[in-house]
Coordinates of C-alpha atoms in Angstrom, one line a residue:
M1 CA -6.1 -4.2 -38.8
R2 CA -3.0 -3.3 -40.9
I3 CA -2.0 0.4 -40.9
K4 CA 0.5 1.6 -43.5
D5 CA 1.4 -2.1 -44.0
K6 CA 3.5 -1.7 -40.9
Y7 CA 1.4 -1.9 -37.8
H8 CA -1.2 -4.3 -36.6
L9 CA -3.7 -2.1 -34.7
T10 CA -6.3 -3.6 -32.4
Y11 CA -8.0 -3.4 -29.1
C12 CA -7.8 -5.7 -26.1
T13 CA -10.9 -7.8 -25.4
N14 CA -10.3 -7.5 -21.6
I15 CA -12.9 -4.7 -21.9
H16 CA -15.5 -7.4 -22.3
A17 CA -16.7 -9.8 -19.7
G18 CA -15.0 -13.2 -20.0
G19 CA -14.9 -15.4 -16.9
D20 CA -15.3 -18.7 -18.8
W21 CA -15.2 -19.5 -22.5
E22 CA -19.0 -19.3 -23.0
E23 CA -19.0 -15.8 -21.6
T24 CA -15.9 -14.8 -23.5
F25 CA -17.3 -16.1 -26.8
T26 CA -20.7 -14.5 -26.2
S27 CA -19.1 -11.2 -25.7
L28 CA -17.0 -11.5 -28.8
K29 CA -20.0 -12.5 -31.0
Q30 CA -22.0 -9.6 -29.6
H31 CA -19.3 -6.9 -30.1
L32 CA -16.6 -7.9 -32.5
P33 CA -18.5 -8.0 -35.9
K34 CA -20.0 -4.5 -35.2
I35 CA -16.5 -3.1 -34.3
K36 CA -14.9 -4.6 -37.4
K37 CA -17.7 -3.3 -39.7
S38 CA -17.1 0.2 -38.3
V39 CA -13.3 0.4 -38.3
S40 CA -12.2 -2.2 -40.9
P41 CA -15.1 -3.1 -43.2
N42 CA -12.9 -4.1 -46.2
K43 CA -9.8 -5.5 -44.5
A44 CA -9.2 -8.4 -42.1
F45 CA -9.3 -7.2 -38.5
G46 CA -6.7 -8.4 -36.0
L47 CA -7.7 -9.0 -32.4
G48 CA -6.0 -8.6 -29.1
L49 CA -7.6 -11.6 -27.3
R50 CA -7.8 -11.9 -23.5
L51 CA -8.3 -15.4 -22.2
G52 CA -8.5 -16.1 -18.5
N53 CA -7.3 -19.4 -17.3
T54 CA -10.8 -21.0 -17.1
A55 CA -11.7 -19.8 -20.6
S56 CA -8.3 -21.0 -21.9
L57 CA -8.8 -24.5 -20.5
E58 CA -12.3 -24.7 -21.9
L59 CA -11.2 -23.5 -25.3
D60 CA -8.4 -26.1 -25.3
D61 CA -11.0 -28.8 -24.6
G62 CA -12.1 -29.3 -28.3
Q63 CA -13.4 -25.8 -29.1
L64 CA -10.2 -24.2 -30.6
Q65 CA -10.9 -25.2 -34.2
G66 CA -14.5 -23.9 -34.0
F67 CA -13.3 -20.6 -32.7
K68 CA -10.7 -20.3 -35.5
D69 CA -13.4 -21.1 -38.0
W70 CA -15.6 -18.3 -36.6
L71 CA -12.8 -15.8 -36.8
S72 CA -12.2 -16.8 -40.4
E73 CA -15.9 -16.5 -41.2
N74 CA -15.9 -12.9 -39.7
D75 CA -12.6 -12.0 -41.5
C76 CA -10.8 -11.6 -38.2
Y77 CA -7.6 -13.1 -36.8
V78 CA -5.6 -13.1 -33.5
F79 CA -2.1 -11.8 -33.4
T80 CA -1.6 -10.8 -29.8
M81 CA -3.1 -11.9 -26.4
N82 CA -3.3 -10.4 -22.9
G83 CA -2.0 -13.0 -20.5
F84 CA -1.8 -10.7 -17.5
P85 CA -5.1 -11.3 -15.7
Y86 CA -5.3 -15.0 -14.9
G87 CA -8.7 -15.0 -13.2
N88 CA -11.9 -13.1 -13.4
F89 CA -11.5 -9.5 -14.5
H90 CA -15.0 -8.0 -14.3
G91 CA -17.8 -7.7 -11.8
E92 CA -15.9 -8.4 -8.6
P93 CA -12.9 -6.9 -6.8
V94 CA -9.7 -7.6 -8.7
K95 CA -7.2 -5.1 -7.1
D96 CA -3.8 -6.7 -6.4
Q97 CA -5.2 -10.2 -7.2
V98 CA -4.6 -9.4 -10.9
H99 CA -1.1 -10.6 -10.2
V100 CA -2.3 -14.0 -8.8
P101 CA -0.7 -16.4 -9.6
D102 CA 2.6 -14.5 -10.1
W103 CA 5.7 -15.7 -12.0
T104 CA 7.1 -17.6 -9.1
T105 CA 4.4 -20.2 -9.6
N106 CA 3.9 -23.2 -11.9
E107 CA 0.3 -22.1 -12.5
R108 CA 1.5 -18.9 -14.2
L109 CA 4.0 -20.8 -16.3
E110 CA 1.6 -23.5 -17.4
Y111 CA -1.1 -20.9 -18.2
T112 CA 1.3 -18.8 -20.4
L113 CA 2.7 -21.8 -22.3
R114 CA -0.9 -23.0 -23.0
L115 CA -1.8 -19.5 -24.3
F116 CA 1.2 -19.6 -26.7
K117 CA 0.1 -22.9 -28.1
Q118 CA -3.4 -21.6 -28.6
L119 CA -2.1 -18.4 -30.2
D120 CA 0.2 -20.4 -32.5
F121 CA -2.9 -22.3 -33.7
L122 CA -5.2 -19.3 -34.1
A123 CA -2.8 -16.8 -35.8
P124 CA -2.4 -16.7 -39.5
E125 CA 0.6 -18.7 -40.8
G126 CA 3.9 -16.9 -40.6
M127 CA 2.6 -14.0 -38.6
E128 CA 4.7 -12.7 -35.6
C129 CA 2.7 -13.0 -32.3
G130 CA 3.1 -11.9 -28.7
I131 CA 1.5 -12.3 -25.3
S132 CA 1.7 -9.6 -22.6
T133 CA 2.1 -10.6 -19.0
S134 CA 2.6 -9.4 -15.5
P135 CA 5.8 -7.7 -14.2
V136 CA 6.9 -10.8 -12.2
S137 CA 4.9 -10.0 -9.0
Y138 CA 3.4 -7.3 -6.7
K139 CA 5.8 -5.3 -4.5
H140 CA 3.6 -5.1 -1.4
W141 CA 3.4 -8.8 -0.9
F142 CA 7.1 -9.0 0.2
D143 CA 8.3 -7.7 3.5
S144 CA 12.1 -8.0 2.9
E145 CA 14.6 -7.4 0.1
S146 CA 15.8 -11.0 0.3
K147 CA 12.3 -12.4 -0.3
K148 CA 11.9 -10.0 -3.2
R149 CA 15.2 -11.2 -4.7
Q150 CA 14.1 -14.8 -4.4
A151 CA 10.9 -14.0 -6.2
F152 CA 12.8 -12.1 -8.9
A153 CA 15.1 -15.2 -9.4
K154 CA 12.2 -17.7 -9.5
G155 CA 10.3 -15.4 -11.9
A156 CA 13.2 -15.2 -14.2
E157 CA 13.6 -19.0 -14.1
N158 CA 10.0 -19.5 -15.2
M159 CA 10.2 -16.7 -17.9
V160 CA 13.3 -18.2 -19.4
K161 CA 11.5 -21.6 -19.6
V162 CA 9.0 -19.8 -21.8
A163 CA 11.8 -18.3 -23.9
L164 CA 13.3 -21.8 -24.3
E165 CA 10.0 -23.1 -25.5
L166 CA 9.5 -20.2 -28.0
Y167 CA 13.0 -20.9 -29.4
K168 CA 12.1 -24.5 -30.0
I169 CA 8.8 -23.5 -31.6
E170 CA 10.5 -21.1 -34.0
K171 CA 13.2 -23.7 -34.9
A172 CA 10.5 -26.3 -35.6
S173 CA 7.9 -24.2 -37.5
G174 CA 9.4 -20.8 -38.2
R175 CA 6.7 -19.1 -36.0
Y176 CA 8.2 -16.2 -34.1
M177 CA 6.4 -15.4 -30.8
H178 CA 7.5 -13.3 -27.8
L179 CA 6.5 -12.8 -24.2
D180 CA 5.9 -9.1 -23.5
V181 CA 6.5 -8.2 -19.9
E182 CA 4.3 -5.3 -18.8
P183 CA 5.7 -2.9 -16.1
E184 CA 3.1 -1.1 -14.0
P185 CA 2.9 0.8 -10.7
D186 CA 3.7 -1.3 -7.7
G187 CA 4.6 -4.3 -9.9
F188 CA 8.1 -5.6 -9.5
L189 CA 8.9 -3.7 -12.6
E190 CA 7.6 -0.1 -12.7
N191 CA 10.0 1.9 -14.9
T192 CA 12.7 1.8 -17.6
Q193 CA 15.7 1.3 -15.3
E194 CA 14.0 -1.5 -13.3
V195 CA 13.3 -3.4 -16.6
I196 CA 17.0 -3.0 -17.7
D197 CA 18.2 -4.2 -14.3
Y198 CA 15.9 -7.2 -14.4
Y199 CA 17.4 -8.3 -17.7
Q200 CA 21.0 -7.8 -16.5
D201 CA 20.7 -9.2 -13.0
Y202 CA 18.2 -12.0 -13.5
L203 CA 17.0 -12.9 -17.0
V204 CA 20.4 -13.0 -18.8
P205 CA 22.2 -15.0 -16.1
E206 CA 19.3 -17.5 -15.9
A207 CA 19.2 -17.8 -19.7
I208 CA 22.9 -18.6 -19.9
K209 CA 22.3 -21.6 -17.5
A210 CA 19.1 -22.8 -19.3
F211 CA 20.5 -22.6 -22.8
E212 CA 23.8 -24.3 -21.9
P213 CA 22.9 -27.6 -23.6
F214 CA 22.9 -25.8 -26.9
Q215 CA 26.5 -24.6 -26.4
F216 CA 25.8 -21.1 -27.5
S217 CA 28.1 -18.3 -26.6
A218 CA 27.0 -15.9 -23.8
E219 CA 26.4 -13.2 -26.4
K220 CA 24.2 -15.5 -28.6
T221 CA 22.2 -16.6 -25.5
E222 CA 21.6 -13.0 -24.5
E223 CA 20.5 -12.2 -28.0
L224 CA 18.0 -15.1 -28.0
L225 CA 16.7 -14.3 -24.6
K226 CA 16.0 -10.7 -25.7
R227 CA 14.3 -12.0 -28.9
Y228 CA 11.8 -14.0 -26.9
I229 CA 11.4 -11.9 -23.7
T230 CA 10.3 -8.4 -24.7
V231 CA 8.5 -5.5 -23.1
C232 CA 4.9 -4.5 -23.3
Y233 CA 5.0 -0.7 -23.3
D234 CA 1.8 0.5 -21.7
V235 CA 1.6 4.2 -22.3
C236 CA -0.5 4.8 -19.2
H237 CA 1.9 2.9 -16.9
F238 CA 5.0 4.8 -18.1
A239 CA 3.1 8.1 -17.8
L240 CA 2.6 7.2 -14.2
A241 CA 6.3 6.8 -13.9
Y242 CA 6.7 10.3 -15.4
E243 CA 9.1 9.0 -18.1
A244 CA 9.2 10.5 -21.6
P245 CA 8.6 7.9 -24.3
N246 CA 11.6 8.9 -26.4
L247 CA 14.0 8.5 -23.5
T248 CA 12.5 5.1 -22.6
F249 CA 12.7 3.8 -26.1
E250 CA 16.3 5.0 -26.6
K251 CA 17.4 3.4 -23.3
F252 CA 15.8 0.1 -24.3
K253 CA 17.4 0.4 -27.7
A254 CA 20.8 0.9 -26.2
A255 CA 20.3 -2.1 -24.0
N256 CA 19.1 -4.2 -27.0
I257 CA 15.8 -4.7 -25.3
Y258 CA 12.8 -5.0 -27.7
V259 CA 9.3 -3.7 -27.3
G260 CA 7.0 -6.5 -28.3
K261 CA 3.8 -4.6 -28.0
I262 CA 2.6 -1.0 -27.4
Q263 CA -0.5 -0.8 -25.3
V264 CA -2.2 2.5 -25.9
S265 CA -4.0 3.8 -22.8
A266 CA -4.4 7.1 -20.9
A267 CA -4.3 7.8 -17.2
L268 CA -6.1 10.4 -15.3
K269 CA -4.2 13.6 -14.7
I270 CA -5.1 16.0 -11.9
M271 CA -3.6 19.5 -11.9
Y272 CA -3.9 21.5 -8.7
D273 CA -6.2 24.6 -8.8
N274 CA -6.4 26.5 -5.5
D275 CA -9.7 28.1 -6.5
K276 CA -11.3 24.7 -7.2
E277 CA -9.6 22.5 -4.7
E278 CA -12.7 21.0 -3.1
E279 CA -14.4 20.5 -6.5
L280 CA -11.3 18.8 -7.8
W281 CA -11.4 16.3 -4.9
N282 CA -15.1 15.7 -5.5
T283 CA -14.6 15.1 -9.2
L284 CA -11.7 12.7 -8.6
A285 CA -13.8 10.8 -6.0
Q286 CA -16.2 9.8 -8.9
F287 CA -13.4 7.5 -10.1
N288 CA -13.1 5.7 -6.8
E289 CA -14.5 2.2 -7.4
S290 CA -13.9 -1.2 -5.8
V291 CA -12.9 -3.5 -8.8
Y292 CA -9.4 -2.3 -9.9
L293 CA -6.3 -0.9 -8.2
H294 CA -5.9 2.8 -9.1
Q295 CA -2.5 3.7 -8.0
V296 CA -1.7 7.4 -7.8
T297 CA 1.7 8.9 -8.4
E298 CA 3.3 12.3 -8.0
I299 CA 6.8 13.9 -8.1
V300 CA 8.1 14.6 -4.6
D301 CA 11.7 16.0 -4.3
G302 CA 12.5 14.9 -7.8
K303 CA 11.3 11.3 -7.3
V304 CA 8.1 9.4 -8.2
K305 CA 6.0 8.7 -5.1
T306 CA 3.4 6.0 -5.5
Y307 CA 0.2 5.6 -3.4
N308 CA -1.1 2.0 -3.9
D309 CA -4.7 3.0 -4.4
L310 CA -6.9 6.0 -4.9
P311 CA -8.7 5.9 -1.5
I312 CA -5.5 6.7 0.2
V313 CA -5.1 10.0 -1.6
L314 CA -8.8 10.9 -1.3
E315 CA -8.7 10.4 2.5
K316 CA -5.6 12.5 3.0
K317 CA -6.4 15.3 0.5
A318 CA -2.9 16.5 0.9
P319 CA -1.6 19.5 -1.1
F320 CA -0.2 18.6 -4.5
K321 CA 1.0 20.1 -7.8
E322 CA 0.1 17.2 -10.2
L323 CA -1.3 13.8 -9.5
R324 CA -1.6 10.9 -12.0
S325 CA -4.0 8.0 -11.4
H326 CA -3.9 4.5 -12.8
F327 CA -7.4 4.6 -14.2
H328 CA -7.6 3.8 -17.9
V329 CA -9.8 6.4 -19.5
P330 CA -10.9 6.6 -23.1
I331 CA -8.0 7.8 -25.2
F332 CA -10.0 10.1 -27.5
L333 CA -10.7 12.6 -24.7
K334 CA -8.1 15.0 -23.3
D335 CA -10.3 16.6 -20.7
Y336 CA -12.7 15.1 -18.2
G337 CA -14.3 18.3 -16.7
L338 CA -11.8 19.6 -14.2
L339 CA -9.5 16.6 -14.8
Q340 CA -7.4 15.8 -17.7
S341 CA -5.8 12.6 -19.2
T342 CA -2.3 11.7 -20.2
Q343 CA -3.3 11.7 -23.8
D344 CA -0.3 13.9 -24.5
Q345 CA 1.9 10.9 -23.6
I346 CA 0.2 8.9 -26.4
V347 CA 0.8 11.7 -28.8
K348 CA 4.5 11.7 -27.9
V349 CA 4.7 8.0 -28.6
L350 CA 3.0 8.4 -32.0
D351 CA 5.3 11.3 -32.8
Y352 CA 8.3 9.1 -32.0
L353 CA 6.9 6.3 -34.2
E354 CA 6.9 8.7 -37.2
N355 CA 10.7 8.3 -37.5
N356 CA 11.5 5.3 -35.4
F357 CA 10.4 1.7 -35.4
V358 CA 9.5 0.4 -31.9
S359 CA 6.9 -2.4 -32.4
N360 CA 4.4 -3.4 -35.1
H361 CA 1.9 -4.5 -32.5
I362 CA -0.3 -1.7 -31.2
E363 CA -3.2 -2.5 -28.9
V364 CA -5.7 0.0 -27.4
E365 CA -6.4 -1.1 -23.8
T366 CA -9.2 0.8 -22.1
Y367 CA -10.7 -2.0 -19.9
T368 CA -12.5 0.2 -17.4
W369 CA -15.7 0.8 -19.3
D370 CA -17.9 -1.0 -16.7
V371 CA -16.6 1.3 -13.9
L372 CA -16.4 4.6 -15.6
P373 CA -18.6 7.4 -14.3
N374 CA -21.9 7.2 -16.1
E375 CA -21.5 10.5 -17.9
L376 CA -18.4 9.1 -19.6
K377 CA -20.0 5.9 -20.8
V378 CA -20.3 6.1 -24.5
P379 CA -21.9 2.8 -25.7
I380 CA -19.1 0.2 -25.5
T381 CA -19.0 -0.8 -29.2
E382 CA -19.1 2.9 -30.2
S383 CA -16.4 3.7 -27.7
I384 CA -14.0 1.0 -28.9
A385 CA -14.6 2.1 -32.5
R386 CA -14.0 5.7 -31.7
E387 CA -10.7 4.9 -30.0
L388 CA -9.5 2.8 -33.0
D389 CA -10.5 5.6 -35.4
W390 CA -8.7 8.1 -33.3
M391 CA -5.6 5.9 -33.5
K392 CA -5.9 5.3 -37.2
S393 CA -6.1 9.0 -38.0
R394 CA -2.9 9.7 -36.0
L395 CA -0.9 6.7 -37.3
K396 CA -1.6 7.8 -40.8

């Protein structure tokens, strides 16, 4: 939905089941009309669509026009997509497989290019569009720096192929679309400086080679690269990096790196209390589930230390001052009993947006409804509407 004629605000449909197109469309028909009626009854409602590879292939097989007609009939449209999870995202262990296939593969490239063609078809004419994607690959799959550098280089090569295609699309039709790379804990890109380094060391040099036939200057090529390859700023992920939003946004601005999409999400925050230590651990254990990776971070000697999943921390029960866990919790709650959320990080982002433009795509992304502790499970349609209403009230 449009907010202040400036922002497109939506939620990401990765909260719904969607292994194939039938399941995806069934979920949308069940939930989307109710959500729109609640949060945007008199205005068109924009959607953050998640399509896995199977659903995308099946949608491409003659069903795309029918889906576009259904969206129109329900006064909805698509302007952003989540192209991070390639396979199934619910009901079975996902963990590090959310990065499979990574950006070193043709499968990831072909999937992403197909999504862009589908998004171009579905979105209203002339509207800016974007697709968020994985931060190249997963750090723990590589046992040497040389292998990691090779993966970075191949990932950049494939991402630049996307940038080249997006340049051609815009030249032909005027449609501007961007690939929004999403840093997250234990991804190849986790924080602000790693993003800046990736552009400087890999993306820009690769773009200069790939765009050579157009005979652009190096400066023009870098400008185009940064137009089409942008950042998906997930608030939860940068909270886990303990990075203040204003500093990240200012560093990106100084490097001429654009934020294509802001994903609004909150992580769990655990503050140590000596009198309630055992109760704290027991409460945190309620969030230990087998589907998603829930990395945990803390500041040790001035640096961020990352544990690659929650069970590691629960087993050690080591002393701490503050822990943050990669578990997307509903953004409208600040406290979860003895635990808190990083909702304050969302508020800081919104405060920054009061006087600074960062991105006009804002997407709430709380995908963990199925695995939340039962006492936190507000009915899913009501929960999504409540999150969007919370965001609307603060953006205004």
